[in-house]
Amino acid sequence: MMILKNLVVGPFGSNCYIIGSESNKEGMVIDPGDEAEVILRNVKDLGLEIRSIVLTHGHIDHIGALKEVKEVTGAEVAIHTDEAKSLQRQPLSTLLGLSYPTPPPPDRLLQDGDSMDIGDLHFGVLHTPGHSPGGICLLGQGVVFSGDTLFNYGIGRTDLPGGNYNQLMNSIHTKLMTLPDETTVYPGHGPDTTIGTERRGNPFLHG
Ligand SMILES: [Zn+2]
Ligand SMILES: [Zn+2]
């Protein structure tokens, strides 16, 4: 069984997900965007030992609490190869006039098809470029964590550095819309949805 806790953190309302394996209490944090103390308190309350911190991509609103969560948990930091340099250089934070602690370098570079294993839980890495070059979604246990690639009735913006609209649409159509209707989608911002709901009603996927 999967433990799943969703926290909405920071000024951009980023979704941080804490995943845990009921069987051995190993855990994973997806996108520690901000509010490290809130994330760490929830990890503690859930009784999890965090093994991995997975970044759907490197934008500031998804990594603002990375340094602190990494320091406290000692977990490995995993990000797609094509996104790793965003941890050193933050054009977006400069753009937005934000400052935040320099994040640690990644411990693990991910590729499409890699798997992340947390206790008895298994997640596959889907490389979904378009919002950013090394954006990923994580698929497993009947759910997909979609980062800023796909939202509830929305799609990721492509006007930021490294964004590409055609690439984004291709990622959504070839990697996400091929999943079963009942797959729950947990996006990087906003409420969860399902693949079927988006397939039928997402206005950005039609016309
Ligand atoms: Zn983003
Ligand atoms: Zn975001």
XYZ file of C-alpha atoms and ligand atoms in Angstrom:
209
model
C 0.000 0.000 0.000
C 1.067 3.530 -0.765
C 1.131 6.366 1.715
C 0.467 9.624 -0.133
C 0.446 13.109 1.349
C -0.022 16.260 -0.707
C 1.253 19.573 0.647
C 0.656 22.888 -1.102
C 3.727 25.031 -0.476
C 5.124 28.445 -1.295
C 3.915 31.542 -3.127
C 3.190 29.604 -6.345
C 1.020 26.976 -4.650
C 3.337 24.147 -5.630
C 2.305 20.601 -4.839
C 4.878 18.694 -2.834
C 4.091 14.996 -2.564
C 5.337 12.711 0.175
C 5.135 9.053 -0.855
C 5.721 6.143 1.447
C 5.678 2.389 1.456
C 3.341 1.042 4.120
C 5.428 -2.145 4.304
C 8.811 -0.779 5.321
C 8.168 2.958 5.834
C 10.624 4.009 3.169
C 9.641 7.260 1.568
C 10.215 9.667 -1.276
C 9.597 13.400 -1.561
C 8.557 14.776 -4.944
C 9.241 18.486 -5.537
C 10.143 20.074 -2.176
C 9.166 23.489 -3.506
C 9.165 25.545 -0.321
C 8.368 25.411 3.408
C 10.963 22.822 4.380
C 9.790 22.765 7.992
C 6.243 21.816 6.944
C 7.533 19.057 4.661
C 9.871 17.699 7.325
C 7.174 17.776 10.013
C 4.853 15.760 7.770
C 7.604 13.263 6.979
C 8.110 12.812 10.699
C 4.378 12.498 11.416
C 4.090 9.819 8.727
C 7.007 7.958 10.284
C 8.877 7.740 7.000
C 12.551 7.416 6.252
C 13.058 9.419 3.070
C 15.332 7.626 0.582
C 14.881 9.832 -2.449
C 13.972 13.371 -3.365
C 12.712 13.374 -6.934
C 12.442 16.610 -8.886
C 9.939 16.678 -11.733
C 12.029 19.604 -12.986
C 14.371 22.263 -11.684
C 12.232 25.394 -11.492
C 12.565 27.364 -8.274
C 8.960 26.717 -7.217
C 9.747 22.961 -7.103
C 13.164 23.032 -5.450
C 13.059 25.929 -2.951
C 13.232 23.594 0.066
C 15.561 21.058 -1.552
C 18.696 22.041 0.345
C 17.100 21.797 3.779
C 15.103 18.615 3.103
C 18.231 16.962 1.684
C 20.339 18.042 4.662
C 17.881 16.742 7.231
C 16.881 13.483 5.521
C 20.181 12.608 3.817
C 18.121 11.347 0.873
C 19.511 11.078 -2.653
C 18.471 13.851 -5.041
C 17.280 12.611 -8.427
C 16.623 14.743 -11.511
C 16.658 14.125 -15.255
C 20.033 14.476 -16.967
C 18.781 17.298 -19.198
C 17.618 19.258 -16.175
C 20.628 18.900 -13.871
C 22.226 22.168 -14.863
C 19.136 24.051 -13.720
C 20.186 23.261 -10.158
C 23.318 25.377 -10.610
C 21.881 28.147 -12.700
C 18.471 29.646 -12.140
C 17.392 31.972 -14.915
C 13.861 31.708 -13.597
C 14.692 32.885 -10.077
C 16.596 35.843 -11.529
C 13.598 36.507 -13.717
C 11.265 36.460 -10.754
C 13.643 38.315 -8.445
C 13.696 35.471 -5.945
C 16.586 34.305 -3.861
C 16.930 30.934 -2.191
C 19.726 28.717 -0.876
C 21.896 27.160 -3.576
C 20.619 23.611 -3.980
C 22.888 20.589 -3.621
C 24.099 18.820 -6.769
C 22.074 15.763 -7.817
C 23.122 12.307 -6.618
C 21.327 10.475 -9.390
C 20.685 11.467 -12.996
C 17.501 10.014 -14.420
C 16.654 8.853 -17.951
C 13.382 7.880 -19.539
C 12.540 4.310 -18.496
C 14.471 4.372 -15.224
C 12.690 3.132 -12.157
C 12.486 4.542 -8.667
C 11.865 1.936 -6.004
C 10.562 2.832 -2.558
C 10.011 -0.274 -0.447
C 7.438 -2.322 -2.380
C 6.457 0.665 -4.561
C 7.792 1.033 -8.078
C 7.665 4.133 -10.240
C 8.812 4.532 -13.811
C 10.425 7.708 -15.106
C 8.748 9.285 -18.152
C 10.822 11.981 -19.830
C 8.293 14.680 -20.781
C 10.187 17.702 -22.130
C 8.389 20.853 -23.242
C 7.762 22.871 -20.075
C 11.483 22.445 -19.447
C 14.111 20.294 -21.224
C 14.465 17.614 -18.545
C 10.954 17.533 -17.132
C 9.751 14.126 -15.996
C 6.575 12.442 -14.839
C 6.615 9.523 -12.413
C 4.247 6.657 -13.120
C 3.333 3.860 -10.743
C 0.683 2.413 -8.425
C -2.038 3.582 -10.812
C -1.059 7.228 -10.517
C 1.156 9.643 -12.388
C 2.916 12.637 -10.879
C 2.864 15.034 -13.798
C 4.944 17.996 -12.611
C 4.256 21.085 -14.709
C 3.582 19.024 -17.855
C -0.158 18.405 -17.361
C -2.612 20.073 -14.976
C -6.292 19.685 -14.179
C -7.727 21.243 -17.362
C -4.404 22.872 -18.112
C -0.936 22.307 -19.541
C 2.472 23.643 -18.574
C 3.589 26.995 -19.890
C 6.234 26.924 -22.594
C 7.379 30.546 -22.589
C 10.092 30.086 -19.964
C 13.745 29.451 -20.944
C 14.044 25.942 -22.430
C 10.297 25.654 -23.046
C 8.933 24.280 -26.321
C 5.235 24.028 -27.133
C 5.431 21.289 -29.770
C 7.639 19.220 -27.517
C 5.179 19.642 -24.635
C 2.210 18.532 -26.734
C 4.190 15.579 -28.032
C 5.123 14.581 -24.465
C 1.506 14.795 -23.311
C 0.132 12.846 -26.261
C 2.788 10.115 -26.441
C 3.587 9.639 -22.737
C 0.451 10.582 -20.798
C -2.598 10.239 -23.048
C -1.530 6.652 -23.741
C -2.203 5.781 -20.071
C -5.484 4.196 -18.924
C -8.421 6.558 -18.262
C -8.548 5.688 -14.586
C -4.927 6.762 -13.930
C -4.969 9.501 -11.283
C -2.918 12.560 -12.191
C -1.145 14.470 -9.418
C 0.139 17.686 -10.995
C 2.756 20.186 -9.871
C 0.054 22.798 -9.177
C -3.668 22.635 -8.530
C -6.055 19.752 -7.860
C -5.614 16.165 -8.983
C -7.501 14.752 -11.939
C -7.504 11.614 -14.086
C -6.167 10.840 -17.546
C -9.730 10.142 -18.728
C -11.016 13.489 -17.451
C -8.217 15.319 -19.247
C -8.585 13.253 -22.395
C -12.271 14.222 -22.611
C -12.277 17.759 -21.277
C -8.853 19.460 -21.242
C -9.350 22.413 -23.620
C -5.646 22.555 -24.480
C -5.608 19.034 -25.890
C -8.299 19.618 -28.492
C -8.954 21.820 -31.489
Zn 7.905 24.724 -13.806
Zn 5.742 24.932 -11.148
